[in-house]
Steps between C-alpha positions, in 0.01 A plus 500: 500500500385705814514227787609583824851399598492204752611536847846343588346199692266404227798524229705298742236234514491480129863443454506250789219312324650511166851383644336217677325395153839517325661300780233226501519470117894488520460206768251300333721502167780381731280207647400411141852490371594251788247305463552495088874398573390218780276348243772519213766354710237193613452398142 
């Protein structure tokens, strides 16, 4: 419980990293959805 508070740059880096992960997941989900729709329309 006695962890020292992170300096602002470290905190900002962590926020950006987590945001990038979320964006990558959303993008991957959209690509997968588009791929699934394309296959469904072909058959």
